[in-house]
PDB file of C-alpha atoms in Angstrom:
ATOM      1  CA  MET T   1      15.892 -17.895  -1.923  1.00 59.00           C
ATOM      2  CA  ALA T   2      17.617 -20.655   0.011  1.00 57.00           C
ATOM      3  CA  ALA T   3      18.260 -18.284   2.926  1.00 59.00           C
ATOM      4  CA  ALA T   4      14.575 -17.396   3.057  1.00 60.00           C
ATOM      5  CA  THR T   5      13.186 -20.907   2.756  1.00 59.00           C
ATOM      6  CA  SER T   6      15.702 -22.425   5.159  1.00 60.00           C
ATOM      7  CA  GLN T   7      13.997 -20.455   7.934  1.00 57.00           C
ATOM      8  CA  LEU T   8      10.545 -21.868   7.158  1.00 59.00           C
ATOM      9  CA  PRO T   9       8.260 -22.843   8.777  1.00 57.00           C
ATOM     10  CA  HIS T  10       9.042 -19.899  10.979  1.00 59.00           C
ATOM     11  CA  SER T  11       7.901 -19.737  14.568  1.00 62.00           C
ATOM     12  CA  PRO T  12       6.986 -17.299  15.854  1.00 78.00           C
ATOM     13  CA  ALA T  13       5.567 -15.767  12.704  1.00 84.00           C
ATOM     14  CA  VAL T  14       7.621 -13.085  11.001  1.00 89.00           C
ATOM     15  CA  SER T  15       6.429 -10.297   8.728  1.00 91.00           C
ATOM     16  CA  LEU T  16       7.240 -10.496   5.044  1.00 93.00           C
ATOM     17  CA  ALA T  17       9.060  -7.163   5.389  1.00 93.00           C
ATOM     18  CA  LYS T  18      11.305  -8.501   8.180  1.00 92.00           C
ATOM     19  CA  LEU T  19      12.063 -11.674   6.244  1.00 92.00           C
ATOM     20  CA  SER T  20      12.932  -9.494   3.232  1.00 93.00           C
ATOM     21  CA  HIS T  21      15.180  -7.266   5.318  1.00 93.00           C
ATOM     22  CA  ASP T  22      16.895 -10.181   7.049  1.00 91.00           C
ATOM     23  CA  CYS T  23      17.551 -12.009   3.756  1.00 90.00           C
ATOM     24  CA  ALA T  24      18.253  -9.154   1.348  1.00 93.00           C
ATOM     25  CA  GLY T  25      18.726  -6.001   3.411  1.00 95.00           C
ATOM     26  CA  ASP T  26      15.614  -4.514   1.775  1.00 96.00           C
ATOM     27  CA  PRO T  27      12.186  -4.702   3.452  1.00 95.00           C
ATOM     28  CA  HIS T  28      10.509  -4.659   0.031  1.00 95.00           C
ATOM     29  CA  TYR T  29      12.632  -7.375  -1.579  1.00 96.00           C
ATOM     30  CA  PHE T  30       9.934 -10.060  -1.306  1.00 95.00           C
ATOM     31  CA  ASP T  31       6.965  -7.767  -2.009  1.00 95.00           C
ATOM     32  CA  LEU T  32       4.387 -10.008  -3.618  1.00 93.00           C
ATOM     33  CA  ASP T  33       4.244  -7.981  -6.832  1.00 93.00           C
ATOM     34  CA  THR T  34       7.972  -8.506  -7.512  1.00 96.00           C
ATOM     35  CA  THR T  35       9.866 -11.344  -9.159  1.00 97.00           C
ATOM     36  CA  ALA T  36      11.557 -12.177  -5.850  1.00 96.00           C
ATOM     37  CA  GLY T  37       8.156 -12.291  -4.128  1.00 96.00           C
ATOM     38  CA  ALA T  38       6.771 -14.608  -6.809  1.00 96.00           C
ATOM     39  CA  ARG T  39       9.816 -16.842  -6.418  1.00 96.00           C
ATOM     40  CA  LEU T  40       9.335 -16.945  -2.646  1.00 95.00           C
ATOM     41  CA  VAL T  41       5.701 -17.992  -3.096  1.00 96.00           C
ATOM     42  CA  ALA T  42       6.727 -20.672  -5.605  1.00 96.00           C
ATOM     43  CA  ALA T  43       9.404 -21.957  -3.222  1.00 94.00           C
ATOM     44  CA  VAL T  44       7.009 -22.096  -0.278  1.00 94.00           C
ATOM     45  CA  ALA T  45       4.396 -23.879  -2.411  1.00 95.00           C
ATOM     46  CA  GLU T  46       7.034 -26.425  -3.402  1.00 93.00           C
ATOM     47  CA  LEU T  47       8.049 -26.899   0.256  1.00 90.00           C
ATOM     48  CA  ALA T  48       4.402 -27.346   1.172  1.00 91.00           C
ATOM     49  CA  LYS T  49       3.854 -29.746  -1.732  1.00 94.00           C
ATOM     50  CA  ARG T  50       0.877 -27.618  -2.751  1.00 95.00           C
ATOM     51  CA  PRO T  51       0.020 -25.956  -6.047  1.00 96.00           C
ATOM     52  CA  GLU T  52       0.985 -22.328  -6.356  1.00 96.00           C
ATOM     53  CA  PRO T  53      -2.049 -20.230  -5.395  1.00 95.00           C
ATOM     54  CA  SER T  54      -3.383 -17.745  -7.920  1.00 90.00           C
ATOM     55  CA  ARG T  55      -5.537 -15.512  -5.710  1.00 90.00           C
ATOM     56  CA  PRO T  56      -3.835 -12.964  -3.427  1.00 90.00           C
ATOM     57  CA  ASP T  57      -5.717 -14.123  -0.337  1.00 89.00           C
ATOM     58  CA  LEU T  58      -4.612 -17.719  -0.918  1.00 92.00           C
ATOM     59  CA  VAL T  59      -0.997 -16.588  -1.395  1.00 94.00           C
ATOM     60  CA  ARG T  60      -1.174 -14.968   2.044  1.00 92.00           C
ATOM     61  CA  VAL T  61      -2.710 -18.113   3.567  1.00 91.00           C
ATOM     62  CA  LEU T  62       0.094 -20.242   2.118  1.00 94.00           C
ATOM     63  CA  LEU T  63       2.754 -17.895   3.490  1.00 94.00           C
ATOM     64  CA  ALA T  64       1.021 -17.683   6.870  1.00 89.00           C
ATOM     65  CA  ASP T  65       0.997 -21.488   7.065  1.00 89.00           C
ATOM     66  CA  TYR T  66       4.785 -21.237   6.879  1.00 88.00           C
ATOM     67  CA  GLY T  67       5.075 -18.442   9.420  1.00 89.00           C
ATOM     68  CA  VAL T  68       5.341 -15.492   7.038  1.00 92.00           C
ATOM     69  CA  ILE T  69       2.766 -12.776   7.531  1.00 91.00           C
ATOM     70  CA  ALA T  70       2.283 -10.605   4.462  1.00 91.00           C
ATOM     71  CA  ASP T  71       0.854  -7.142   4.971  1.00 87.00           C
ATOM     72  CA  ARG T  72      -2.482  -7.435   6.760  1.00 89.00           C
ATOM     73  CA  LEU T  73      -3.024  -3.787   7.642  1.00 90.00           C
ATOM     74  CA  SER T  74      -2.590  -1.392   4.729  1.00 88.00           C
ATOM     75  CA  ALA T  75      -5.300  -2.614   2.353  1.00 89.00           C
ATOM     76  CA  THR T  76      -8.922  -2.159   3.384  1.00 95.00           C
ATOM     77  CA  VAL T  77     -12.398  -2.900   2.150  1.00 97.00           C
ATOM     78  CA  LEU T  78     -15.195  -0.478   3.045  1.00 97.00           C
ATOM     79  CA  LEU T  79     -18.506  -1.829   4.336  1.00 98.00           C
ATOM     80  CA  TYR T  80     -21.650   0.271   4.604  1.00 97.00           C
ATOM     81  CA  GLN T  81     -24.976  -0.826   6.118  1.00 97.00           C
ATOM     82  CA  VAL T  82     -23.716  -4.414   6.371  1.00 98.00           C
ATOM     83  CA  GLN T  83     -25.628  -6.313   9.044  1.00 97.00           C
ATOM     84  CA  ALA T  84     -23.574  -8.415  11.473  1.00 98.00           C
ATOM     85  CA  VAL T  85     -24.988 -10.715  14.148  1.00 98.00           C
ATOM     86  CA  GLY T  86     -21.882 -11.973  15.952  1.00 97.00           C
ATOM     87  CA  ASP T  87     -20.353 -10.808  19.222  1.00 97.00           C
ATOM     88  CA  GLY T  88     -16.815 -10.023  18.019  1.00 97.00           C
ATOM     89  CA  PRO T  89     -15.188  -6.602  17.742  1.00 98.00           C
ATOM     90  CA  VAL T  90     -15.758  -6.330  13.990  1.00 98.00           C
ATOM     91  CA  ASP T  91     -19.434  -7.274  14.421  1.00 98.00           C
ATOM     92  CA  ARG T  92     -19.812  -4.527  17.018  1.00 98.00           C
ATOM     93  CA  ARG T  93     -18.092  -1.943  14.786  1.00 98.00           C
ATOM     94  CA  LEU T  94     -20.441  -2.784  11.934  1.00 98.00           C
ATOM     95  CA  ARG T  95     -23.493  -2.410  14.186  1.00 97.00           C
ATOM     96  CA  GLU T  96     -22.427   0.744  16.024  1.00 96.00           C
ATOM     97  CA  VAL T  97     -21.674   3.151  13.165  1.00 92.00           C
ATOM     98  CA  ALA T  98     -23.791   4.727  10.482  1.00 91.00           C
ATOM     99  CA  THR T  99     -20.823   5.467   8.232  1.00 94.00           C
ATOM    100  CA  PRO T 100     -18.637   3.114   6.188  1.00 96.00           C
ATOM    101  CA  VAL T 101     -16.350   0.843   8.197  1.00 97.00           C
ATOM    102  CA  ALA T 102     -12.863   0.143   6.846  1.00 97.00           C
ATOM    103  CA  LEU T 103     -11.828  -3.447   7.523  1.00 98.00           C
ATOM    104  CA  THR T 104      -8.308  -4.768   7.124  1.00 96.00           C
ATOM    105  CA  LEU T 105      -7.195  -8.257   6.223  1.00 94.00           C
ATOM    106  CA  LEU T 106      -6.311  -8.721   9.897  1.00 94.00           C
ATOM    107  CA  ASP T 107      -9.902  -7.834  10.889  1.00 97.00           C
ATOM    108  CA  LEU T 108     -11.310 -10.358   8.431  1.00 96.00           C
ATOM    109  CA  THR T 109      -8.966 -13.184   9.397  1.00 93.00           C
ATOM    110  CA  HIS T 110      -8.377 -12.624  13.109  1.00 93.00           C
ATOM    111  CA  THR T 111     -11.880 -11.581  14.236  1.00 97.00           C
ATOM    112  CA  PRO T 112     -14.143 -12.086  11.204  1.00 97.00           C
ATOM    113  CA  PRO T 113     -17.710 -10.865  11.471  1.00 98.00           C
ATOM    114  CA  THR T 114     -20.718 -13.148  11.424  1.00 98.00           C
ATOM    115  CA  LEU T 115     -22.973 -11.651   8.774  1.00 98.00           C
ATOM    116  CA  ALA T 116     -26.755 -11.669   8.871  1.00 98.00           C
ATOM    117  CA  PRO T 117     -28.557 -13.019   5.794  1.00 97.00           C
ATOM    118  CA  GLN T 118     -28.571 -10.203   3.234  1.00 97.00           C
ATOM    119  CA  VAL T 119     -27.681  -9.329  -0.327  1.00 96.00           C
ATOM    120  CA  LEU T 120     -24.295  -7.628  -0.300  1.00 97.00           C
ATOM    121  CA  THR T 121     -23.770  -5.355  -3.273  1.00 96.00           C
ATOM    122  CA  VAL T 122     -20.122  -4.987  -4.250  1.00 96.00           C
ATOM    123  CA  VAL T 123     -19.020  -1.724  -5.846  1.00 95.00           C
ATOM    124  CA  GLU T 124     -15.571  -0.526  -6.807  1.00 92.00           C
ATOM    125  CA  ASN T 125     -15.796   3.227  -6.323  1.00 92.00           C
ATOM    126  CA  PRO T 126     -15.958   4.899  -2.893  1.00 94.00           C
ATOM    127  CA  SER T 127     -18.021   7.704  -4.428  1.00 93.00           C
ATOM    128  CA  VAL T 128     -20.898   5.196  -4.573  1.00 92.00           C
ATOM    129  CA  LEU T 129     -20.726   4.946  -0.776  1.00 94.00           C
ATOM    130  CA  GLU T 130     -20.712   8.737  -0.520  1.00 94.00           C
ATOM    131  CA  ALA T 131     -23.849   8.899  -2.648  1.00 93.00           C
ATOM    132  CA  ALA T 132     -25.479   6.081  -0.653  1.00 93.00           C
ATOM    133  CA  MET T 133     -24.816   7.937   2.599  1.00 93.00           C
ATOM    134  CA  ALA T 134     -26.201  11.168   1.141  1.00 94.00           C
ATOM    135  CA  CYS T 135     -29.560   9.547   0.494  1.00 93.00           C
ATOM    136  CA  ASP T 136     -29.578   7.231   3.551  1.00 92.00           C
ATOM    137  CA  SER T 137     -29.576   4.090   1.431  1.00 91.00           C
ATOM    138  CA  PRO T 138     -30.438   0.994   3.480  1.00 92.00           C
ATOM    139  CA  GLY T 139     -28.676  -1.400   1.104  1.00 93.00           C
ATOM    140  CA  PRO T 140     -25.582  -3.261   2.360  1.00 97.00           C
ATOM    141  CA  LEU T 141     -22.544  -2.268   0.289  1.00 97.00           C
ATOM    142  CA  ALA T 142     -18.930  -3.403   0.087  1.00 97.00           C
ATOM    143  CA  CYS T 143     -16.465  -1.166  -1.740  1.00 96.00           C
ATOM    144  CA  THR T 144     -13.321  -2.760  -3.140  1.00 93.00           C
ATOM    145  CA  SER T 145     -11.840   0.526  -4.426  1.00 88.00           C
ATOM    146  CA  GLY T 146     -10.945  -0.939  -7.799  1.00 83.00           C
ATOM    147  CA  GLN T 147      -8.999  -4.099  -8.581  1.00 82.00           C
ATOM    148  CA  LEU T 148      -9.617  -6.939  -6.137  1.00 88.00           C
ATOM    149  CA  GLY T 149      -6.837  -7.573  -3.640  1.00 89.00           C
ATOM    150  CA  SER T 150      -6.399 -10.066  -0.830  1.00 91.00           C
ATOM    151  CA  VAL T 151      -8.668  -8.186   1.583  1.00 94.00           C
ATOM    152  CA  ASP T 152     -11.443  -8.121  -1.016  1.00 95.00           C
ATOM    153  CA  HIS T 153     -11.074 -11.819  -1.875  1.00 93.00           C
ATOM    154  CA  THR T 154     -11.115 -12.625   1.832  1.00 94.00           C
ATOM    155  CA  LEU T 155     -14.329 -10.650   2.397  1.00 97.00           C
ATOM    156  CA  LEU T 156     -16.031 -12.197  -0.618  1.00 96.00           C
ATOM    157  CA  GLN T 157     -15.021 -15.720   0.432  1.00 96.00           C
ATOM    158  CA  LEU T 158     -16.219 -15.029   3.991  1.00 97.00           C
ATOM    159  CA  ALA T 159     -19.559 -13.851   2.599  1.00 97.00           C
ATOM    160  CA  VAL T 160     -19.912 -16.918   0.369  1.00 97.00           C
ATOM    161  CA  ASP T 161     -18.958 -19.240   3.235  1.00 97.00           C
ATOM    162  CA  GLN T 162     -21.680 -17.621   5.361  1.00 98.00           C
ATOM    163  CA  GLY T 163     -24.338 -17.970   2.640  1.00 97.00           C
ATOM    164  CA  ILE T 164     -24.480 -14.256   1.822  1.00 98.00           C
ATOM    165  CA  HIS T 165     -25.810 -13.458  -1.632  1.00 96.00           C
ATOM    166  CA  LEU T 166     -23.454 -11.229  -3.621  1.00 96.00           C
ATOM    167  CA  SER T 167     -24.359  -8.731  -6.268  1.00 94.00           C
ATOM    168  CA  SER T 168     -22.390  -6.152  -8.187  1.00 89.00           C
ATOM    169  CA  CYS T 169     -23.781  -2.892  -9.345  1.00 73.00           C
ATOM    170  CA  CYS T 170     -22.628   0.172 -11.182  1.00 58.00           C
ATOM    171  CA  ARG T 171     -25.931   2.066 -11.078  1.00 50.00           C
ATOM    172  CA  THR T 172     -25.945   5.083  -8.821  1.00 47.00           C
ATOM    173  CA  GLU T 173     -29.380   6.535  -9.541  1.00 47.00           C
ATOM    174  CA  PRO T 174     -31.369   7.108  -6.330  1.00 49.00           C
ATOM    175  CA  GLU T 175     -34.501   5.505  -7.838  1.00 49.00           C
ATOM    176  CA  GLY T 176     -32.916   2.075  -8.300  1.00 47.00           C
ATOM    177  CA  GLY T 177     -29.893  -0.101  -8.027  1.00 49.00           C
ATOM    178  CA  VAL T 178     -27.615   0.478  -5.062  1.00 50.00           C
ATOM    179  CA  PHE T 179     -29.784   3.084  -3.361  1.00 48.00           C
ATOM    180  CA  ALA T 180     -32.943   1.061  -3.303  1.00 45.00           C
ATOM    181  CA  GLY T 181     -31.104  -1.871  -1.740  1.00 45.00           C
ATOM    182  CA  GLN T 182     -31.498  -3.719  -5.025  1.00 43.00           C
ATOM    183  CA  ALA T 183     -29.051  -4.889  -7.614  1.00 41.00           C
TER     184      ALA T 183
END
């Protein structure tokens, strides 16, 4: 752990996988779901004189503050019929397609969208998006694909920060719930 923390804060930023490889010869050594990863987070929190974060998105923010970039590309959240009003690349992607848009953590932190006022219904199963597309549902949906990860927490926090109302729904009947744009 001393070898890892002695390099922090790291400039320019280094990926968590590279730090793991450089310190332990294994790019997965500090994966955040391992004991070594948890110890790294605890050590960085101690260096930063901050409490250890409990949410995955806040863990990544803490590490990024110390020049360690945890995976920002592999996990995605799917957005369907979400209205964006900004001028950034993610805003344009959301406006230009009629199908679900997969956003990464990098999308949400580097070029976050500016969302229009709306009720965003959060679902956990991509089959709900399939059904919504099949019946041309106008309701804005976000699909987390199960257990919430850092990309999902980041999207939800972005929505809250922008005053977006959040709803969750497990109903898939065309006459109500998700498909009527209601929760």
